[in-house]
Short mmCIF file of N, CA and C and ligand atoms in Angstrom, two decimals:
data_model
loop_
_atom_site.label_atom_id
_atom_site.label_comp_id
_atom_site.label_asym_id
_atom_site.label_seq_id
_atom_site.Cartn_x
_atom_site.Cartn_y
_atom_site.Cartn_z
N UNK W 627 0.83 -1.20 0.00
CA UNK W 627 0.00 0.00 0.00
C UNK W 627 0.87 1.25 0.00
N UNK W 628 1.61 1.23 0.47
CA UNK W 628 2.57 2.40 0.96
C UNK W 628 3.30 2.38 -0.41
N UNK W 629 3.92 1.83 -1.01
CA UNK W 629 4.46 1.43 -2.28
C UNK W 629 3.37 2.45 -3.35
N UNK W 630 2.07 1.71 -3.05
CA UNK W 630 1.58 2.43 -4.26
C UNK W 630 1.23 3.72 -4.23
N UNK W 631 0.83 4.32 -3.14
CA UNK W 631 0.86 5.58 -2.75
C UNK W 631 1.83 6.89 -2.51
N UNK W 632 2.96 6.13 -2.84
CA UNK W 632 4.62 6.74 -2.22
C UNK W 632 4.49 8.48 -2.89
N UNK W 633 3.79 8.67 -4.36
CA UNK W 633 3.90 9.95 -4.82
C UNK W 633 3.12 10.91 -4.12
N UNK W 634 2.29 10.37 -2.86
CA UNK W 634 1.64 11.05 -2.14
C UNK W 634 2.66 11.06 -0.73
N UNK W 635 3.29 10.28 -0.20
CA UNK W 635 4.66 10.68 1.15
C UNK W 635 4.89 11.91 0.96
N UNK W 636 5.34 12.48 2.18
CA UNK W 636 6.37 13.13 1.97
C UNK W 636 7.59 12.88 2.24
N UNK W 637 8.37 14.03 1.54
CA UNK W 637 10.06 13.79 1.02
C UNK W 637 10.51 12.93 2.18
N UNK W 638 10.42 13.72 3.18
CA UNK W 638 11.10 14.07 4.38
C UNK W 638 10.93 12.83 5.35
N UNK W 639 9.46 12.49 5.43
CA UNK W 639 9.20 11.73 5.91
C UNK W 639 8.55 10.38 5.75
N UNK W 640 8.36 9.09 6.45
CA UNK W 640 7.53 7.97 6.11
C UNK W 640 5.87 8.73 6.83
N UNK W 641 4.93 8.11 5.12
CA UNK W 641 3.09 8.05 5.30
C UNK W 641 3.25 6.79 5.90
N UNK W 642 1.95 6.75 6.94
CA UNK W 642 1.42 5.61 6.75
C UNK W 642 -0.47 6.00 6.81
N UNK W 643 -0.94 4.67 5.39
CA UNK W 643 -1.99 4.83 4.81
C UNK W 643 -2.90 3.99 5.24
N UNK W 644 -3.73 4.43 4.86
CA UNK W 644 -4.91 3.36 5.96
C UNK W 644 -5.70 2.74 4.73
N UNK W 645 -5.75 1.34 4.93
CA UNK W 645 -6.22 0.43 3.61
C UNK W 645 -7.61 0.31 3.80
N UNK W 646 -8.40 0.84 4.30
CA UNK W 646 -10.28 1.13 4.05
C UNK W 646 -10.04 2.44 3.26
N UNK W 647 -9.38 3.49 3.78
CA UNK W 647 -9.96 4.98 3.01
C UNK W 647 -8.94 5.58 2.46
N UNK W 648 -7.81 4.85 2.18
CA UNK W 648 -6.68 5.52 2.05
C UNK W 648 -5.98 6.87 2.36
N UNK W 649 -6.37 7.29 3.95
CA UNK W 649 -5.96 8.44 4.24
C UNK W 649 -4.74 8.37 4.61
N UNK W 650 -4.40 9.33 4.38
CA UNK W 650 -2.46 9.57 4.71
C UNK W 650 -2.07 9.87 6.31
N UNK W 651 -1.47 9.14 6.99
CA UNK W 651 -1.38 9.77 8.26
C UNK W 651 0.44 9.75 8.40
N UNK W 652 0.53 10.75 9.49
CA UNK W 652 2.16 10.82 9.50
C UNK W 652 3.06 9.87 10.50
N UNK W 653 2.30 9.22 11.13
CA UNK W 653 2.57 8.35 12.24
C UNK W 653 1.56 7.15 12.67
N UNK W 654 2.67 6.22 12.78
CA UNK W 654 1.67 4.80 13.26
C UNK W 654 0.67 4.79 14.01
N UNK W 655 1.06 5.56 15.02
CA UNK W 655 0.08 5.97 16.30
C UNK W 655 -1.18 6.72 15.83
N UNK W 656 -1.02 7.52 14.85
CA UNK W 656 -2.42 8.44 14.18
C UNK W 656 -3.06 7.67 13.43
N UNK W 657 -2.39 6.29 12.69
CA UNK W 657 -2.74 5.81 11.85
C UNK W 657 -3.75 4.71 12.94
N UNK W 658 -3.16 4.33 13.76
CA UNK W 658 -3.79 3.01 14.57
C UNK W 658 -5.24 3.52 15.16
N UNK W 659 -5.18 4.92 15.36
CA UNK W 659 -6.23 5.72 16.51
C UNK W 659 -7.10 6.10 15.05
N UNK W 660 -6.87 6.64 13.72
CA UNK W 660 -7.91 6.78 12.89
C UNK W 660 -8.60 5.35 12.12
N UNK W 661 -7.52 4.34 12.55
CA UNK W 661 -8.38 3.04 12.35
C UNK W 661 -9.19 2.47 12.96
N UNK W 662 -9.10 3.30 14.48
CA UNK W 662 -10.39 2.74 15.72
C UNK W 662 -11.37 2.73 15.01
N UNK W 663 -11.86 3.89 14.36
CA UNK W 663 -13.09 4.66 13.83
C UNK W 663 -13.52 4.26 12.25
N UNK W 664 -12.26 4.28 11.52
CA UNK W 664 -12.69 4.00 9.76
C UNK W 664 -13.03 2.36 9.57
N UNK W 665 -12.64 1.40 11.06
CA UNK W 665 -13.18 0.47 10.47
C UNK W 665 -14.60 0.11 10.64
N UNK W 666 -15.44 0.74 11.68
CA UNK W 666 -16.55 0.84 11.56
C UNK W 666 -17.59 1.27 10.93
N UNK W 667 -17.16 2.16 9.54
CA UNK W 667 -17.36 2.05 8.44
C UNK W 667 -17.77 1.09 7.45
N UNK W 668 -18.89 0.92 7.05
CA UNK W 668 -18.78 -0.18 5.82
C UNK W 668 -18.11 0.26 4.61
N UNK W 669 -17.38 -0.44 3.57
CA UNK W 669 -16.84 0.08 2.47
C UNK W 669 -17.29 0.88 1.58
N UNK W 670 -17.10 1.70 0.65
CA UNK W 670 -17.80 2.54 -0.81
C UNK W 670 -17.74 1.04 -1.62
N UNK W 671 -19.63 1.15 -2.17
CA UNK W 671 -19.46 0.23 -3.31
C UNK W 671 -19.89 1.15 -3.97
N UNK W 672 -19.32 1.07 -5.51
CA UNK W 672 -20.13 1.91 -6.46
C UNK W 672 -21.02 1.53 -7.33
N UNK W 673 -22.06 1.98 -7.35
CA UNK W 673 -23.00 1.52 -8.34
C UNK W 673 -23.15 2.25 -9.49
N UNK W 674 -22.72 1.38 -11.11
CA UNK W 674 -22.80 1.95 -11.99
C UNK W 674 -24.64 2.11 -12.34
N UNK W 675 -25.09 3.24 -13.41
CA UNK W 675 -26.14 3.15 -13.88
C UNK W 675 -26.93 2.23 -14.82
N UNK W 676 -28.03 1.90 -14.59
CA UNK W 676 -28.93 0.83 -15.63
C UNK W 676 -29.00 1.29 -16.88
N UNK W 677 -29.40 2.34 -17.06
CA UNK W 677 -29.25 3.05 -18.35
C UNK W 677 -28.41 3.02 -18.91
N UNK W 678 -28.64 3.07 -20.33
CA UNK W 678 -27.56 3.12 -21.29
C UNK W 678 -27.08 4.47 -21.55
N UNK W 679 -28.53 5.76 -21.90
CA UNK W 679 -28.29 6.95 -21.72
C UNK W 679 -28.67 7.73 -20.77
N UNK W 680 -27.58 8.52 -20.39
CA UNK W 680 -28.22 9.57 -18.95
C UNK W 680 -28.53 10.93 -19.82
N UNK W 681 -29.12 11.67 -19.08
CA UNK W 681 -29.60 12.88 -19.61
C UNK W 681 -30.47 14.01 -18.12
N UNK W 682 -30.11 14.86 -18.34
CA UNK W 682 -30.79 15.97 -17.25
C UNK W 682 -31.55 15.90 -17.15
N UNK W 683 -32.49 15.22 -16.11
CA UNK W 683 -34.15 15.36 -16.11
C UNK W 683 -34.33 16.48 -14.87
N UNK W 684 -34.07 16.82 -14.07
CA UNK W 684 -34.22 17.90 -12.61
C UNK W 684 -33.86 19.25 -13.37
N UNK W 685 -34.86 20.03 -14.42
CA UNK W 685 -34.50 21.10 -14.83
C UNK W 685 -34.99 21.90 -13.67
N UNK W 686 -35.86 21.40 -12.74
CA UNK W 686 -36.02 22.73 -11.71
C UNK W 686 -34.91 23.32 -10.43
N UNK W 687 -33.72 22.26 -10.80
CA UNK W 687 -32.73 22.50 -10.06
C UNK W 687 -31.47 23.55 -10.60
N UNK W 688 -32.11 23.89 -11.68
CA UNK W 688 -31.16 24.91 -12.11
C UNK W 688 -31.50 25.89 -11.76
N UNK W 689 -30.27 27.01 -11.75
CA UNK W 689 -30.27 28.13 -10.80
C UNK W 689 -30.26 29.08 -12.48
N UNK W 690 -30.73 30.39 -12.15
CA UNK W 690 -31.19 31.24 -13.55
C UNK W 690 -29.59 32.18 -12.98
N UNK W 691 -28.69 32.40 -14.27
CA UNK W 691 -27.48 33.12 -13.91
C UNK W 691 -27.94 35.02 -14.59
N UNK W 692 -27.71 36.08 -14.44
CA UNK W 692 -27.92 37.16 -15.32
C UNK W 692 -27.41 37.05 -16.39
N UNK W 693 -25.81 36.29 -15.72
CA UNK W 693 -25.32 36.91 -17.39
C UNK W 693 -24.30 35.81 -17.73
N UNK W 694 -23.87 35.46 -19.28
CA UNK W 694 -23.70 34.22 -19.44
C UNK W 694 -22.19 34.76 -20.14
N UNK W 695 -21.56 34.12 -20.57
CA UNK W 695 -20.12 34.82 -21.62
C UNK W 695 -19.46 33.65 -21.92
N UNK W 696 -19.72 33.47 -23.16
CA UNK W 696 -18.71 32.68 -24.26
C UNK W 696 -17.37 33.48 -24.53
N UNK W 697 -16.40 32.26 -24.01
CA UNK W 697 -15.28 33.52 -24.78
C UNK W 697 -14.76 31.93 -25.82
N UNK W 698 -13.69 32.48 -26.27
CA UNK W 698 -12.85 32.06 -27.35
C UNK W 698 -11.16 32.49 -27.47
N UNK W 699 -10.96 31.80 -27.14
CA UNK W 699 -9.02 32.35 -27.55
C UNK W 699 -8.39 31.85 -28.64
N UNK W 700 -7.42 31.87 -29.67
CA UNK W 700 -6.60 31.74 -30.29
C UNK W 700 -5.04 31.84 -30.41
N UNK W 701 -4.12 30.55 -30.30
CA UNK W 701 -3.13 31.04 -30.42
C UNK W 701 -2.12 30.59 -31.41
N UNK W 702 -0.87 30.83 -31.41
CA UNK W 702 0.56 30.17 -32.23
C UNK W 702 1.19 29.24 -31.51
N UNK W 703 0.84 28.15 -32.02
CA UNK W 703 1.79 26.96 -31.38
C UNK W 703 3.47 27.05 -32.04
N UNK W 704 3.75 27.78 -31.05
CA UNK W 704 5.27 27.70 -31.13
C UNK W 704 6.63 26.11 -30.84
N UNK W 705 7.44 25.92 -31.53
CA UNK W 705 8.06 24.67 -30.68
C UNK W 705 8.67 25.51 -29.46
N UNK W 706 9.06 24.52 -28.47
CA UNK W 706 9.56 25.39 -27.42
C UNK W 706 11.46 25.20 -26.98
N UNK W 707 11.45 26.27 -26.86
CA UNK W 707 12.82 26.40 -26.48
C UNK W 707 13.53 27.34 -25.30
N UNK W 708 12.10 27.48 -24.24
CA UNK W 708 12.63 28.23 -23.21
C UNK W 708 12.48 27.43 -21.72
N UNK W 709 11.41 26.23 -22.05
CA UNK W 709 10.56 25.65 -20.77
C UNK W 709 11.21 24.50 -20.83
N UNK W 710 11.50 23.65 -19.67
CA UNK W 710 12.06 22.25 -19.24
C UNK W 710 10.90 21.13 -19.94
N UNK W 711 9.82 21.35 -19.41
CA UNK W 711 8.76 20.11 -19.50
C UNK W 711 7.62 20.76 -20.87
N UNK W 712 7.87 21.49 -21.66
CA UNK W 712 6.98 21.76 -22.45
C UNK W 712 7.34 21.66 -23.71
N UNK W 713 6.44 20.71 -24.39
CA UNK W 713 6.90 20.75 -26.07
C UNK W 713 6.70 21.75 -26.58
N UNK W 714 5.28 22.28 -26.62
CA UNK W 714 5.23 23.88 -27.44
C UNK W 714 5.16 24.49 -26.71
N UNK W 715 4.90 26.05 -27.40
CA UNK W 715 4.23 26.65 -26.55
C UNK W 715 3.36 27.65 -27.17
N UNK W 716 1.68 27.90 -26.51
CA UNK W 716 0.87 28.40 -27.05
C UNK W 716 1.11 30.13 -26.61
N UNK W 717 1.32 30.87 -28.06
CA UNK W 717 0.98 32.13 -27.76
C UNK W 717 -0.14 33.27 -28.02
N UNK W 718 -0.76 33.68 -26.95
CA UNK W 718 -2.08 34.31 -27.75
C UNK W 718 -2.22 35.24 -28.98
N UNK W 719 -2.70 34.57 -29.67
CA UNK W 719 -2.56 36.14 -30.94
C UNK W 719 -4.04 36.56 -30.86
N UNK W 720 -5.53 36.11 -30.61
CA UNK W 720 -6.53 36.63 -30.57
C UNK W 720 -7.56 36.34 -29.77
N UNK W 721 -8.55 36.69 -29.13
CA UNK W 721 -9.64 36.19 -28.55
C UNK W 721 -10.63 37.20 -28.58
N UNK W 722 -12.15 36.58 -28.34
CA UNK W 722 -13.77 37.21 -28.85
C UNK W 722 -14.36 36.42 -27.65
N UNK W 723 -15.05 37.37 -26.86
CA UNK W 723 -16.14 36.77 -26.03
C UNK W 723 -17.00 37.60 -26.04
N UNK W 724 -18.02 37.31 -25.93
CA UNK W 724 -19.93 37.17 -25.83
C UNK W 724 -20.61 37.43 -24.85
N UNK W 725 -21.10 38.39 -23.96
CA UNK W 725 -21.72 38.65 -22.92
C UNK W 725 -23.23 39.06 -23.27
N UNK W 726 -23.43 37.72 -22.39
CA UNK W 726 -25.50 37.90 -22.86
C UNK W 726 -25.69 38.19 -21.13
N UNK W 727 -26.99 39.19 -21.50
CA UNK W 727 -27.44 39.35 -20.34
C UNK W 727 -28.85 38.85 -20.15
N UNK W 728 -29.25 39.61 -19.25
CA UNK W 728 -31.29 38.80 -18.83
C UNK W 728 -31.87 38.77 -20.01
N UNK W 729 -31.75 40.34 -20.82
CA UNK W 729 -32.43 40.78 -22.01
C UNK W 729 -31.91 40.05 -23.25
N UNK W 730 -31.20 39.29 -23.73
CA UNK W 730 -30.21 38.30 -24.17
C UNK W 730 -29.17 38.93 -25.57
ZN1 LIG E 1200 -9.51 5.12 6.90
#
């Protein structure tokens, strides 16, 4: 467990993880005292849906916003030659956005 989680440790120090909820604790002792409690927990099962398609049916749960705005950007994919971890790099040359209000 600890193995698979290691990109979550820190540097400095040993996690230890708790195998019901996988929470990170910094010490055995925190880990043993938050296991009093998480094992009385029953597990997460997940239940996938019956349906094949989902779709929004609770339209009365939407909230009405004033004002709405599409934007749009455009840029130049440059190759890169200034950044460590980046192949290109995008530079803006244009963008257009759209502000609708109540009156639309
Ligand atoms: Zn737990």
């Amino acid at each position: 467990m600890n193995r698979l989680l290691s990109s979550l440790s820190k540097p400095n120090g040993k996690s230890f993880f708790c195998s019901y909820c996988l929470h990170r604790c910094s010490s055995q002792a925190i880990l043993d005292d938050h296991l009093s409690y998480c094992r009385t927990h029953k597990p997460q099962i997940g239940e996938m849906p019956t349906a094949i398609y989902l779709s929004f049916e609770k339209f009365h749960f939407q909230l009405l916003v004033p004002y709405v705005i599409y934007a749009d950007f455009e840029s130049i994919i440059t190759p890169n030659t200034q950044q460590v971890n980046a192949i290109s790099l995008h530079k803006s040359c244009n963008y257009c956005y759209v502000v609708i209000g109540p009156d639309g």
